[in-house]
CSV table of C-alpha atoms in Angstrom, one decimal:
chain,number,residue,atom,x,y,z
A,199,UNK,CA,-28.3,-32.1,-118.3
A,200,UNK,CA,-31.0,-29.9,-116.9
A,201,UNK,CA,-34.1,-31.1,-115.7
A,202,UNK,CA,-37.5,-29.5,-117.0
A,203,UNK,CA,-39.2,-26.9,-115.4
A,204,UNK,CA,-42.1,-28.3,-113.7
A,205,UNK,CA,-44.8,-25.8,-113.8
A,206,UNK,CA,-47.0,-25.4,-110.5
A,207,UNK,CA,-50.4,-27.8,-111.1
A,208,UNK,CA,-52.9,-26.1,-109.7
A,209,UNK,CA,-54.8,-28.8,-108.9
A,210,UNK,CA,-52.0,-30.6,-107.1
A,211,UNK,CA,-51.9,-30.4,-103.0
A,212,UNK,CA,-48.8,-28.6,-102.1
A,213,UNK,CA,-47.1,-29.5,-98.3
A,214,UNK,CA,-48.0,-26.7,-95.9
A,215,UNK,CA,-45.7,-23.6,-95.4
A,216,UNK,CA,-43.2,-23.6,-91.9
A,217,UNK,CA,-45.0,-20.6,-89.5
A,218,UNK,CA,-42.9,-18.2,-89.3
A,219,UNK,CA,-40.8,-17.3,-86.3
A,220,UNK,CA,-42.4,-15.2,-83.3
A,221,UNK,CA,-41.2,-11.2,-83.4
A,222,UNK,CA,-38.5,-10.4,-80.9
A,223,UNK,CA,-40.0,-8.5,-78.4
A,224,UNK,CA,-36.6,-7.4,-76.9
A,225,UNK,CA,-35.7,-6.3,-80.5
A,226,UNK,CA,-32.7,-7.7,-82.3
A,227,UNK,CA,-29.7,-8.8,-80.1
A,228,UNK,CA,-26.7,-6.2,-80.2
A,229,UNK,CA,-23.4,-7.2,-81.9
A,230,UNK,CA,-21.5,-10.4,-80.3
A,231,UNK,CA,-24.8,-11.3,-78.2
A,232,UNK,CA,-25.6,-10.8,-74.8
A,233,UNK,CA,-23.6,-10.6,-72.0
A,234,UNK,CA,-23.7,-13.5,-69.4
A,235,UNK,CA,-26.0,-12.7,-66.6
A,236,UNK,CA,-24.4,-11.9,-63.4
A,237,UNK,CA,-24.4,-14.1,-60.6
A,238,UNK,CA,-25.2,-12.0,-57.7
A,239,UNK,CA,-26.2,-8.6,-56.8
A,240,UNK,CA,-24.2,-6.2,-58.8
A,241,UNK,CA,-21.3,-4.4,-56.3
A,242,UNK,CA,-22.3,-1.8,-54.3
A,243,UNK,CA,-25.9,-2.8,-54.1
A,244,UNK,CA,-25.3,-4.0,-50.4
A,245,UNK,CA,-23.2,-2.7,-47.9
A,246,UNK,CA,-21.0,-5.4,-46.4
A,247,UNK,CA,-22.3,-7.1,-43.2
A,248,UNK,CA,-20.6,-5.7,-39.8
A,249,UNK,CA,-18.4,-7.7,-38.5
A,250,UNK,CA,-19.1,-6.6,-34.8
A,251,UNK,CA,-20.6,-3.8,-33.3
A,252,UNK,CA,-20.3,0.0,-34.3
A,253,UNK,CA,-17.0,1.5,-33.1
A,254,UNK,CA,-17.9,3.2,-29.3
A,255,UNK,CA,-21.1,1.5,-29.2
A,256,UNK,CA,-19.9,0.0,-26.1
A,257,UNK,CA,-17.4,1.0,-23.4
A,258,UNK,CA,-14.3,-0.7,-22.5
A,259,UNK,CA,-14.2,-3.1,-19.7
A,260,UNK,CA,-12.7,-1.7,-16.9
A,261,UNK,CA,-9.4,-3.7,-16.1
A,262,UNK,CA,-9.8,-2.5,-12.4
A,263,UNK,CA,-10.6,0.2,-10.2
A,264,UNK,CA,-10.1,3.2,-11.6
A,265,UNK,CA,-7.2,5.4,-10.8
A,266,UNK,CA,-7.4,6.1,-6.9
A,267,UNK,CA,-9.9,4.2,-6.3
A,268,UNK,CA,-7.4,2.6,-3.2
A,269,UNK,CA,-5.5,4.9,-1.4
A,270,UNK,CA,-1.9,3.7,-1.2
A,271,UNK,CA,-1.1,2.0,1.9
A,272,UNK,CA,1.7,3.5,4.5
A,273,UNK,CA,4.5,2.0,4.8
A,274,UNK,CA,4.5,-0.8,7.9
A,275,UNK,CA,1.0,-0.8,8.2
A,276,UNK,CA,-1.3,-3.9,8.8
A,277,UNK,CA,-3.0,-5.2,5.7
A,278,UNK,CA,-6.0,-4.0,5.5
A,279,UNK,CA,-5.2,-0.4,6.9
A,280,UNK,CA,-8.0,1.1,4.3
A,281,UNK,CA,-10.7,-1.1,3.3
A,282,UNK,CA,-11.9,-0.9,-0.7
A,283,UNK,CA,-14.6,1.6,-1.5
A,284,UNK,CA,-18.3,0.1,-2.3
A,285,UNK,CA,-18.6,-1.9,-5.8
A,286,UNK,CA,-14.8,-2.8,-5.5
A,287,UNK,CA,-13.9,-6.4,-4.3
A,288,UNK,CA,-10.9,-6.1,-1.6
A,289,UNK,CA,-7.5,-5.7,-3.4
A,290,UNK,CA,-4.5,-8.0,-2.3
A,291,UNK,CA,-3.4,-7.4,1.3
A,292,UNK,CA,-5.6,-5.3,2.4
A,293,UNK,CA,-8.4,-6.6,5.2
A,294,UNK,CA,-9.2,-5.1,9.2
A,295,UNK,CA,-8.1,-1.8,9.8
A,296,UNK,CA,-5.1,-1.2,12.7
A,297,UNK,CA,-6.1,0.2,16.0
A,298,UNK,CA,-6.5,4.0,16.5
A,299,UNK,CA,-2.6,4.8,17.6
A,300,UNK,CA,-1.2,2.0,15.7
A,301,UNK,CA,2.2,1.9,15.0
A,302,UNK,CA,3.1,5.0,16.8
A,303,UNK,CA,2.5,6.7,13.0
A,304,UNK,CA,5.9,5.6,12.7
A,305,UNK,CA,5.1,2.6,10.8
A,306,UNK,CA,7.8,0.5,13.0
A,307,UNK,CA,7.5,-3.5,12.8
A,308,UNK,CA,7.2,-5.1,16.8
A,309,UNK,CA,6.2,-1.7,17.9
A,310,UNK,CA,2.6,-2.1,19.8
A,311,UNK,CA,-0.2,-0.2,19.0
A,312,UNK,CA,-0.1,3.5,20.9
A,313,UNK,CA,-2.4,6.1,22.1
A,314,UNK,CA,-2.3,8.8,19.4
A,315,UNK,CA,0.4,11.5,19.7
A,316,UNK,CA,2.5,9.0,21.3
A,317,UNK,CA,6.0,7.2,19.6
A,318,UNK,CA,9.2,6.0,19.2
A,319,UNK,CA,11.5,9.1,20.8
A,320,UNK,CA,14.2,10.3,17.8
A,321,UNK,CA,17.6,9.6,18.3
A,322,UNK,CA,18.7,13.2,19.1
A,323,UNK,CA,15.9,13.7,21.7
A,324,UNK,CA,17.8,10.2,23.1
A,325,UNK,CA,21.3,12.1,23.3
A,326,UNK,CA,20.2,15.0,24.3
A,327,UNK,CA,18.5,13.6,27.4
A,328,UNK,CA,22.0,11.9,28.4
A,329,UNK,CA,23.8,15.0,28.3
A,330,UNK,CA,20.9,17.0,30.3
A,331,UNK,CA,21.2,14.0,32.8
A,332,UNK,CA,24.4,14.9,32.8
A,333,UNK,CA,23.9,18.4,33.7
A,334,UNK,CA,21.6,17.9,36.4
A,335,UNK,CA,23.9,15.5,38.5
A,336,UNK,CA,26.2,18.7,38.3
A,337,UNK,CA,23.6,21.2,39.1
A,338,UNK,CA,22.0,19.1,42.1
A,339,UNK,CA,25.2,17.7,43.5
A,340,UNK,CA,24.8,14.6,42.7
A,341,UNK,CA,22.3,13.9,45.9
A,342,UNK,CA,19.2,15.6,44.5
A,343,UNK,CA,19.2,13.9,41.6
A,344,UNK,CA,19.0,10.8,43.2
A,345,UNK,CA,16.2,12.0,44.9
A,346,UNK,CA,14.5,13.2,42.2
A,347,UNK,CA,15.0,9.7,40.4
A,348,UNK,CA,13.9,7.6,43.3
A,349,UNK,CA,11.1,8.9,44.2
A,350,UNK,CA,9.3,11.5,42.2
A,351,UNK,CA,10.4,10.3,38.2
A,352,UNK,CA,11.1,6.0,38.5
A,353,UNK,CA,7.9,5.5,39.7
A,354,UNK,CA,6.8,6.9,36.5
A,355,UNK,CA,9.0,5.7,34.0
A,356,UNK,CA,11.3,8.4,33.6
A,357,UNK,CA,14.5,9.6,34.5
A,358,UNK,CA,14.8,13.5,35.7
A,359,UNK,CA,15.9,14.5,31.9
A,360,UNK,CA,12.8,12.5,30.3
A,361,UNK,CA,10.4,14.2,32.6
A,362,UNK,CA,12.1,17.8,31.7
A,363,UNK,CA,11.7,16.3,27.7
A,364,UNK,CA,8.6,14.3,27.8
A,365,UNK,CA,10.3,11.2,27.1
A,366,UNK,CA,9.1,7.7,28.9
A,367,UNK,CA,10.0,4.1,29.3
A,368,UNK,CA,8.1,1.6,28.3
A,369,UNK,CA,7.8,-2.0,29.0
A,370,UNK,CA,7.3,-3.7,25.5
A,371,UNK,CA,6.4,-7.5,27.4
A,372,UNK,CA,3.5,-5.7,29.3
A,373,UNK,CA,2.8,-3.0,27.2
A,374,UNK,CA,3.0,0.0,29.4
A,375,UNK,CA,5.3,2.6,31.5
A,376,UNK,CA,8.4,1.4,33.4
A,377,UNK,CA,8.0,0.4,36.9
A,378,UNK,CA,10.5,1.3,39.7
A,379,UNK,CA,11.8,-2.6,39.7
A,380,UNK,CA,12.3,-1.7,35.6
A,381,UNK,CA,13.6,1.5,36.1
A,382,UNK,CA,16.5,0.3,38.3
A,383,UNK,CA,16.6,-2.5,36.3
A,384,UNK,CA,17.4,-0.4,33.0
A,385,UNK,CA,19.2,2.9,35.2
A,386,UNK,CA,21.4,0.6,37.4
A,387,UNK,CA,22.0,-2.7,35.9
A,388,UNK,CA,22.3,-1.4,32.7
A,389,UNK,CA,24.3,1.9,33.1
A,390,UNK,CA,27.1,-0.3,34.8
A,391,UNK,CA,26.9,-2.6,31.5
A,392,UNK,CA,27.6,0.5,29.9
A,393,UNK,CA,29.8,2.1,31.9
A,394,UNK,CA,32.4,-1.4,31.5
A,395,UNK,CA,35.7,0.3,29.4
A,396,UNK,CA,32.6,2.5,27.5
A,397,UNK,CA,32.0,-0.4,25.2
A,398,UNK,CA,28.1,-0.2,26.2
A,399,UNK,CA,28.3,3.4,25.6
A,400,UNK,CA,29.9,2.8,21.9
A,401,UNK,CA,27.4,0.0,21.5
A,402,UNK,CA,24.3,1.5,22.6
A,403,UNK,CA,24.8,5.0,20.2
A,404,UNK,CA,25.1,2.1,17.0
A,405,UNK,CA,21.9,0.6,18.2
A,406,UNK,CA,20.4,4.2,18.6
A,407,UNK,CA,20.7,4.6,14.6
A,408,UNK,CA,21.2,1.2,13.2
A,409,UNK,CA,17.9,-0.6,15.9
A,410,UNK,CA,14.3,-0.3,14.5
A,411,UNK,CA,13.1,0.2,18.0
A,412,UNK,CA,16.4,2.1,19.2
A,413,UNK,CA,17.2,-0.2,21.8
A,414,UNK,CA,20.4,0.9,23.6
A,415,UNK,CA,21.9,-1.6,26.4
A,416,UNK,CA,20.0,-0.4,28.9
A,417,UNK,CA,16.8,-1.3,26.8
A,418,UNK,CA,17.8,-4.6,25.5
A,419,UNK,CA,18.7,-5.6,29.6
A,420,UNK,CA,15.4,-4.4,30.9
A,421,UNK,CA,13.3,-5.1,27.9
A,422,UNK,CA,11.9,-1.3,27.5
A,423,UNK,CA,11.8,1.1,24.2
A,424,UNK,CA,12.0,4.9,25.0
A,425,UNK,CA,8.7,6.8,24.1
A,426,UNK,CA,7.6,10.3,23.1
A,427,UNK,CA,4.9,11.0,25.7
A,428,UNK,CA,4.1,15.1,25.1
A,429,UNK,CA,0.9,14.6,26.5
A,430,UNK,CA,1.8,12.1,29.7
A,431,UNK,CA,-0.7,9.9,28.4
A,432,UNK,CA,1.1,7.2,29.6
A,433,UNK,CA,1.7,8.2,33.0
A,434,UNK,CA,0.8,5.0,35.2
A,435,UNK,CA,-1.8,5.1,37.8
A,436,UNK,CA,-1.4,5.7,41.3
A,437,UNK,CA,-1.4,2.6,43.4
């Protein structure tokens, strides 16, 4: 059953009206609302961070000396033949550099330091000195020769064919020419060492190529190395 209509009573108080809502100033929101806000900086707004410096903003270390910075050393000599160049520490093996003559410039272990120019004869010079012995016994009779030996190329440290060739003994213990007392030694003693069935002579052309000093018989009795003196810097003093 319907109720009445109630008409308005002027007279009676009526309850105050709800304020109405506050405009939108951002307007009305678009269909299916607002997107959530982001959480950081959109992408691309920062460039990433480096992660170390700019490609060839600094050189490579050097892992050593550059390229030729030692020259390389010769073969035999003393360590420390060249020492390093300034700013370089000292490379392995290297220290003092060897006396001027060193060697012989043959780079020979046990060979003691010579004068410059001066050095281990070669093998051929060796047998070519025999053979021009040799000939000069025939050509002097025998008896020149010895005269020439004894007296004028002994005393010296040479036979008549070294002095022709340049060639010279040398004592290795006291590290200079042959003496007479060597010379016979070497000459005498050991040319009849050689001279047994020609064993020494067999024996002495293997050491001549297989020795590092090229000791024949001869050499290894009297303790002497044969020499390449062009010069005759070698030659011993008078007296």
């Amino acid at each position: 059953m319907s109720q009445p209509y109630d008409p308005p009573n002027p007279g009676q108080q009526q309850p105050p009206a709800a304020p109405p809502p506050p405009p939108d100033q951002f307007g009305a929101p678009p269909a299916g609302g607002y997107p959530p806000a982001p959480s950081g900086p959109p992408p691309g707004a920062y460039p990433p961070a480096p992660s170390g410096p700019p490609p060839g903003a600094y050189p490579p270390a050097p892992s050593g000396p550059p390229p030729g910075a030692y020259p390389p050393a010769p073969s035999g000599s003393q360590p420390g033949a060249y020492p390093p160049p300034p700013g370089y520490p000292p490379a392995p093996g290297y220290g003092a550099a060897p006396p001027p003559g060193a060697y012989g410039g043959y780079g020979v272990p046990g060979l003691p330091p010579l004068p410059p120019g001066v050095g281990l004869a070669p093998a051929g010079r060796r047998i070519g000195g025999w053979f021009l012995d040799l000939l000069l016994v025939v050509v002097t009779l025998g008896i020149g020769y010895l005269i020439w030996a004894l007296f004028f190329t002994w005393p010296k440290g040479q036979t008549p064919a070294k002095q022709v060739l340049h060639m010279r003994i040398y004592k290795l213990e006291r590290q200079r020419a042959a003496t007479w007392g060597t010379m016979f030694l070497r000459q005498f003693i050991g040319g009849i060492v050689n001279g047994i069935f020609y064993i020494g002579y067999i024996v002495s052309f293997i050491f001549l190529f297989t020795d590092q000093l090229r000791r024949t018989v001869p050499d290894r009795i009297a303790g002497t190395i044969a020499l390449s003196d062009p010069n005759d810097v070698l030659v011993p003093p008078k007296g």
